[in-house]
mmCIF file of C-alpha atoms in Angstrom:
data_model
loop_
_atom_site.group_PDB
_atom_site.id
_atom_site.type_symbol
_atom_site.label_atom_id
_atom_site.label_comp_id
_atom_site.label_asym_id
_atom_site.label_seq_id
_atom_site.Cartn_x
_atom_site.Cartn_y
_atom_site.Cartn_z
ATOM 1 C CA GLU A 26 9.952 31.180 14.242
ATOM 2 C CA ALA A 27 10.287 27.420 14.048
ATOM 3 C CA ASP A 28 13.713 25.838 14.596
ATOM 4 C CA ILE A 29 13.441 22.954 12.183
ATOM 5 C CA TYR A 30 15.857 22.547 9.324
ATOM 6 C CA GLN A 31 15.909 20.445 6.208
ATOM 7 C CA THR A 32 18.743 19.711 3.818
ATOM 8 C CA PRO A 33 19.113 19.687 0.940
ATOM 9 C CA ARG A 34 16.490 22.246 -0.117
ATOM 10 C CA TYR A 35 16.744 21.221 -3.762
ATOM 11 C CA LEU A 36 18.183 18.058 -5.280
ATOM 12 C CA VAL A 37 18.257 16.529 -8.747
ATOM 13 C CA ILE A 38 19.500 12.948 -8.893
ATOM 14 C CA GLY A 39 19.566 10.056 -11.344
ATOM 15 C CA THR A 40 17.354 6.993 -11.209
ATOM 16 C CA GLY A 41 18.706 4.258 -8.965
ATOM 17 C CA LYS A 42 20.691 6.548 -6.692
ATOM 18 C CA LYS A 43 20.405 6.408 -2.915
ATOM 19 C CA ILE A 44 19.383 9.641 -1.226
ATOM 20 C CA THR A 45 18.958 10.750 2.371
ATOM 21 C CA LEU A 46 16.978 13.860 3.248
ATOM 22 C CA GLU A 47 18.078 15.349 6.543
ATOM 23 C CA CYS A 48 15.800 16.928 9.143
ATOM 24 C CA SER A 49 16.797 18.420 12.482
ATOM 25 C CA GLN A 50 14.861 20.334 15.119
ATOM 26 C CA THR A 51 16.132 22.159 18.179
ATOM 27 C CA MET A 52 12.824 22.552 20.001
ATOM 28 C CA GLY A 53 13.056 19.318 21.976
ATOM 29 C CA HIS A 54 9.938 17.955 20.316
ATOM 30 C CA ASP A 55 9.187 14.289 20.835
ATOM 31 C CA LYS A 56 7.118 13.798 17.719
ATOM 32 C CA MET A 57 8.430 14.217 14.187
ATOM 33 C CA TYR A 58 6.816 13.698 10.803
ATOM 34 C CA TRP A 59 7.539 13.432 7.107
ATOM 35 C CA TYR A 60 4.923 14.633 4.631
ATOM 36 C CA GLN A 61 4.975 14.335 0.860
ATOM 37 C CA GLN A 62 3.389 17.074 -1.231
ATOM 38 C CA ASP A 63 3.124 17.410 -4.979
ATOM 39 C CA PRO A 64 3.059 21.044 -6.229
ATOM 40 C CA GLY A 65 -0.109 22.825 -5.112
ATOM 41 C CA MET A 66 -1.609 19.655 -3.716
ATOM 42 C CA GLU A 67 -2.477 18.449 -0.245
ATOM 43 C CA LEU A 68 0.014 17.025 2.232
ATOM 44 C CA HIS A 69 0.208 13.284 2.739
ATOM 45 C CA LEU A 70 1.770 11.831 5.872
ATOM 46 C CA ILE A 71 4.322 9.130 4.976
ATOM 47 C CA HIS A 72 6.191 8.585 8.264
ATOM 48 C CA TYR A 73 6.093 9.703 11.878
ATOM 49 C CA SER A 74 7.889 9.040 15.117
ATOM 50 C CA TYR A 75 6.867 9.386 18.767
ATOM 51 C CA GLY A 76 10.455 9.570 19.963
ATOM 52 C CA VAL A 77 13.820 7.830 19.869
ATOM 53 C CA ASN A 78 13.670 4.343 18.299
ATOM 54 C CA SER A 79 10.028 4.868 17.304
ATOM 55 C CA THR A 80 9.015 4.943 13.641
ATOM 56 C CA GLU A 81 5.553 4.446 12.114
ATOM 57 C CA LYS A 82 4.118 4.372 8.611
ATOM 58 C CA GLY A 83 1.793 7.217 7.714
ATOM 59 C CA ASP A 84 -1.409 7.351 5.715
ATOM 60 C CA LEU A 85 0.307 7.254 2.305
ATOM 61 C CA SER A 86 2.414 4.257 1.401
ATOM 62 C CA SER A 87 5.998 5.201 0.624
ATOM 63 C CA GLU A 88 9.103 3.285 -0.453
ATOM 64 C CA SER A 89 11.205 5.521 1.751
ATOM 65 C CA THR A 90 12.477 4.570 5.207
ATOM 66 C CA VAL A 91 13.186 6.659 8.295
ATOM 67 C CA SER A 92 15.193 6.346 11.493
ATOM 68 C CA ARG A 93 15.121 8.126 14.857
ATOM 69 C CA ILE A 94 18.350 7.522 16.720
ATOM 70 C CA ARG A 95 18.416 10.975 18.308
ATOM 71 C CA THR A 96 15.482 13.115 19.426
ATOM 72 C CA GLU A 97 16.455 16.034 17.239
ATOM 73 C CA HIS A 98 17.196 14.107 14.043
ATOM 74 C CA PHE A 99 14.765 12.299 11.702
ATOM 75 C CA PRO A 100 16.357 11.468 8.328
ATOM 76 C CA LEU A 101 14.425 9.977 5.408
ATOM 77 C CA THR A 102 16.148 7.616 2.971
ATOM 78 C CA LEU A 103 15.309 6.370 -0.509
ATOM 79 C CA GLU A 104 17.493 3.358 -1.324
ATOM 80 C CA SER A 105 16.882 3.519 -5.072
ATOM 81 C CA ALA A 106 15.272 6.688 -6.357
ATOM 82 C CA ARG A 107 12.765 6.582 -9.229
ATOM 83 C CA PRO A 108 11.094 9.379 -11.201
ATOM 84 C CA SER A 109 7.841 8.620 -9.321
ATOM 85 C CA HIS A 110 9.614 9.826 -6.153
ATOM 86 C CA THR A 111 9.853 13.347 -7.564
ATOM 87 C CA SER A 112 8.028 15.549 -5.061
ATOM 88 C CA GLN A 113 8.424 17.957 -2.179
ATOM 89 C CA TYR A 114 9.191 16.330 1.165
ATOM 90 C CA LEU A 115 8.282 18.288 4.289
ATOM 91 C CA CYS A 116 9.603 17.479 7.735
ATOM 92 C CA ALA A 117 7.694 18.633 10.803
ATOM 93 C CA SER A 118 7.757 18.287 14.559
ATOM 94 C CA SER A 119 5.525 18.851 17.569
ATOM 95 C CA HIS A 120 5.143 18.020 21.181
ATOM 96 C CA LEU A 121 3.218 14.782 21.593
ATOM 97 C CA LEU A 122 -0.007 15.706 19.855
ATOM 98 C CA SER A 123 -2.933 16.801 21.914
ATOM 99 C CA SER A 124 -5.642 19.323 21.301
ATOM 100 C CA GLY A 125 -4.258 22.580 20.062
ATOM 101 C CA ASN A 126 -0.632 21.507 19.803
ATOM 102 C CA THR A 127 1.163 23.141 16.931
ATOM 103 C CA ILE A 128 3.057 21.290 14.236
ATOM 104 C CA TYR A 129 6.080 23.204 12.965
ATOM 105 C CA PHE A 130 7.272 22.595 9.427
ATOM 106 C CA GLY A 131 10.658 22.846 7.818
ATOM 107 C CA GLU A 132 11.053 24.664 4.525
ATOM 108 C CA GLY A 133 10.914 21.442 2.549
ATOM 109 C CA SER A 134 13.202 19.433 0.299
ATOM 110 C CA TRP A 135 12.403 19.443 -3.399
ATOM 111 C CA LEU A 136 13.515 16.166 -4.958
ATOM 112 C CA THR A 137 13.650 15.607 -8.711
ATOM 113 C CA VAL A 138 14.616 12.170 -9.996
ATOM 114 C CA VAL A 139 15.616 12.074 -13.653
ATOM 115 C CA THR B 6 -12.478 9.729 0.635
ATOM 116 C CA GLN B 7 -10.973 13.031 1.765
ATOM 117 C CA LEU B 8 -11.514 13.712 5.452
ATOM 118 C CA LEU B 9 -11.341 17.493 5.079
ATOM 119 C CA GLU B 10 -12.757 19.164 1.996
ATOM 120 C CA GLN B 11 -11.815 22.749 1.266
ATOM 121 C CA SER B 12 -13.632 25.111 -1.066
ATOM 122 C CA PRO B 13 -13.055 26.747 -3.345
ATOM 123 C CA GLN B 14 -10.025 24.894 -4.648
ATOM 124 C CA PHE B 15 -8.794 27.970 -6.544
ATOM 125 C CA LEU B 16 -9.657 31.621 -5.998
ATOM 126 C CA SER B 17 -8.398 34.654 -7.891
ATOM 127 C CA ILE B 18 -9.534 38.086 -6.723
ATOM 128 C CA GLN B 19 -8.617 41.746 -7.028
ATOM 129 C CA GLU B 20 -6.760 43.578 -4.289
ATOM 130 C CA GLY B 21 -9.187 45.086 -1.786
ATOM 131 C CA GLU B 22 -11.911 42.462 -2.188
ATOM 132 C CA ASN B 23 -13.177 40.250 0.630
ATOM 133 C CA LEU B 24 -13.220 36.465 0.481
ATOM 134 C CA THR B 25 -14.165 33.417 2.493
ATOM 135 C CA VAL B 26 -12.750 29.906 2.232
ATOM 136 C CA TYR B 27 -14.305 26.868 3.821
ATOM 137 C CA CYS B 28 -13.111 23.646 5.409
ATOM 138 C CA ASN B 29 -15.763 20.960 5.845
ATOM 139 C CA SER B 30 -15.972 17.441 7.197
ATOM 140 C CA SER B 31 -18.472 14.919 8.471
ATOM 141 C CA SER B 32 -16.172 14.154 11.415
ATOM 142 C CA VAL B 33 -15.933 15.950 14.739
ATOM 143 C CA PHE B 34 -12.553 17.376 15.652
ATOM 144 C CA SER B 35 -10.990 18.316 18.960
ATOM 145 C CA SER B 36 -9.083 21.154 17.291
ATOM 146 C CA LEU B 37 -8.562 22.682 13.877
ATOM 147 C CA GLN B 38 -5.696 24.684 12.471
ATOM 148 C CA TRP B 39 -5.194 26.929 9.453
ATOM 149 C CA TYR B 40 -1.857 27.156 7.660
ATOM 150 C CA ARG B 41 -0.599 29.296 4.791
ATOM 151 C CA GLN B 42 2.021 27.929 2.458
ATOM 152 C CA GLU B 43 3.959 29.980 -0.062
ATOM 153 C CA PRO B 44 5.534 28.361 -3.132
ATOM 154 C CA GLY B 45 8.680 26.416 -2.292
ATOM 155 C CA GLU B 46 8.196 26.793 1.461
ATOM 156 C CA GLY B 47 6.699 24.744 4.276
ATOM 157 C CA PRO B 48 3.261 25.557 5.745
ATOM 158 C CA VAL B 49 3.192 28.199 8.473
ATOM 159 C CA LEU B 50 0.582 28.065 11.217
ATOM 160 C CA LEU B 51 -1.909 30.955 11.252
ATOM 161 C CA VAL B 52 -4.302 29.928 14.017
ATOM 162 C CA THR B 53 -5.615 27.067 16.133
ATOM 163 C CA VAL B 54 -9.273 26.877 17.170
ATOM 164 C CA VAL B 55 -10.412 24.479 19.856
ATOM 165 C CA THR B 56 -13.895 25.436 21.078
ATOM 166 C CA GLY B 57 -17.066 25.017 18.997
ATOM 167 C CA GLY B 58 -18.275 28.423 17.807
ATOM 168 C CA GLU B 59 -14.904 30.023 18.526
ATOM 169 C CA VAL B 60 -13.939 33.073 16.472
ATOM 170 C CA LYS B 61 -10.365 34.324 16.260
ATOM 171 C CA LYS B 62 -9.077 37.400 14.494
ATOM 172 C CA LEU B 63 -5.585 37.898 13.134
ATOM 173 C CA LYS B 64 -5.412 41.396 11.634
ATOM 174 C CA ARG B 65 -7.549 41.150 8.461
ATOM 175 C CA LEU B 66 -8.137 37.403 8.867
ATOM 176 C CA THR B 67 -11.113 36.031 10.796
ATOM 177 C CA PHE B 68 -11.311 32.331 11.623
ATOM 178 C CA GLN B 69 -14.405 30.540 12.863
ATOM 179 C CA PHE B 70 -14.818 27.007 14.176
ATOM 180 C CA GLY B 71 -18.277 25.548 13.635
ATOM 181 C CA ASP B 72 -20.552 24.970 16.621
ATOM 182 C CA ALA B 73 -20.436 21.216 16.035
ATOM 183 C CA ARG B 74 -16.648 21.283 15.507
ATOM 184 C CA LYS B 75 -16.990 19.724 12.034
ATOM 185 C CA ASP B 76 -16.168 22.741 9.894
ATOM 186 C CA SER B 77 -14.352 26.045 9.805
ATOM 187 C CA SER B 78 -14.121 29.188 7.722
ATOM 188 C CA LEU B 79 -11.435 31.746 7.012
ATOM 189 C CA HIS B 80 -12.536 35.236 5.992
ATOM 190 C CA ILE B 81 -10.057 37.770 4.637
ATOM 191 C CA THR B 82 -11.044 41.434 4.524
ATOM 192 C CA ALA B 83 -9.508 43.774 1.937
ATOM 193 C CA ALA B 84 -7.196 41.164 0.463
ATOM 194 C CA GLN B 85 -3.668 42.181 -0.440
ATOM 195 C CA PRO B 86 -1.146 40.606 -2.836
ATOM 196 C CA GLY B 87 0.812 39.404 0.205
ATOM 197 C CA ASP B 88 -2.123 37.144 1.083
ATOM 198 C CA THR B 89 -1.426 35.049 -2.011
ATOM 199 C CA GLY B 90 -0.675 31.441 -1.146
ATOM 200 C CA LEU B 91 -2.045 27.988 -0.466
ATOM 201 C CA TYR B 92 -4.338 27.926 2.561
ATOM 202 C CA LEU B 93 -4.580 24.572 4.297
ATOM 203 C CA CYS B 94 -6.861 23.531 7.105
ATOM 204 C CA ALA B 95 -5.755 20.686 9.346
ATOM 205 C CA ALA B 96 -7.600 18.930 12.106
ATOM 206 C CA HIS B 97 -6.922 16.669 14.989
ATOM 207 C CA ARG B 98 -9.550 14.033 15.747
ATOM 208 C CA THR B 99 -9.935 13.051 19.375
ATOM 209 C CA GLY B 100 -7.946 9.902 20.001
ATOM 210 C CA ALA B 101 -6.119 10.077 16.677
ATOM 211 C CA ASN B 102 -2.375 10.345 16.640
ATOM 212 C CA ASN B 103 -1.977 12.610 13.647
ATOM 213 C CA LEU B 104 -3.090 15.803 12.016
ATOM 214 C CA PHE B 105 -5.205 15.438 8.883
ATOM 215 C CA PHE B 106 -4.766 18.059 6.176
ATOM 216 C CA GLY B 107 -7.412 19.449 3.838
ATOM 217 C CA THR B 108 -7.226 19.636 0.073
ATOM 218 C CA GLY B 109 -6.160 23.297 0.144
ATOM 219 C CA THR B 110 -7.371 26.570 -1.372
ATOM 220 C CA ARG B 111 -4.958 28.336 -3.683
ATOM 221 C CA LEU B 112 -5.551 32.089 -3.409
ATOM 222 C CA THR B 113 -4.194 34.644 -5.846
ATOM 223 C CA VAL B 114 -4.674 38.347 -5.097
ATOM 224 C CA ILE B 115 -4.142 40.499 -8.153
ATOM 225 C CA PRO B 116 -2.713 44.005 -7.563
#
């Protein structure tokens, strides 16, 4: 069982609010990721990190920002939420990716912006 | 352009039937993984295949990696309602930093 945790699981907020989605893993993984997934659709990588003080943009452009001050913690922040940000956000982690390495996912954070 | 195409996109079958879902690409991959995702949850890894032609079995699930390492299939024997979910393939291209996910196959097994 993966030791990666996301909070909150579900959140409904008003337009213009600032929100931070928390993600923590206890597996000592160097690499962490944030994916965005609309219901029943494919996953899109929006951010990733190779380790402390490393953050990179993913394949899908996102208005969110991330930080990696500690190895185990990779929070995602939306400074001003909009209805278009409504989606599921999945955090994941792995050892530095090489052939066959497994990515472990959290249970996801469902964000609804009204 | 989607790197990994999965088919079918949706599949609804009766309990006890067999099924196969496919994951195809024009790119060569160093490894490929299959995940199952249930509604409201994150994807959970089922298997990783690394060698071209490799076949792995996980109870009633059989996974195959194509000889050229460009495609993969997942065969489920005697499907059960507990198999219902979104099946995602994901692949790692040699030299690439990230895992690319397929479009997904949503399977519903009717009791």
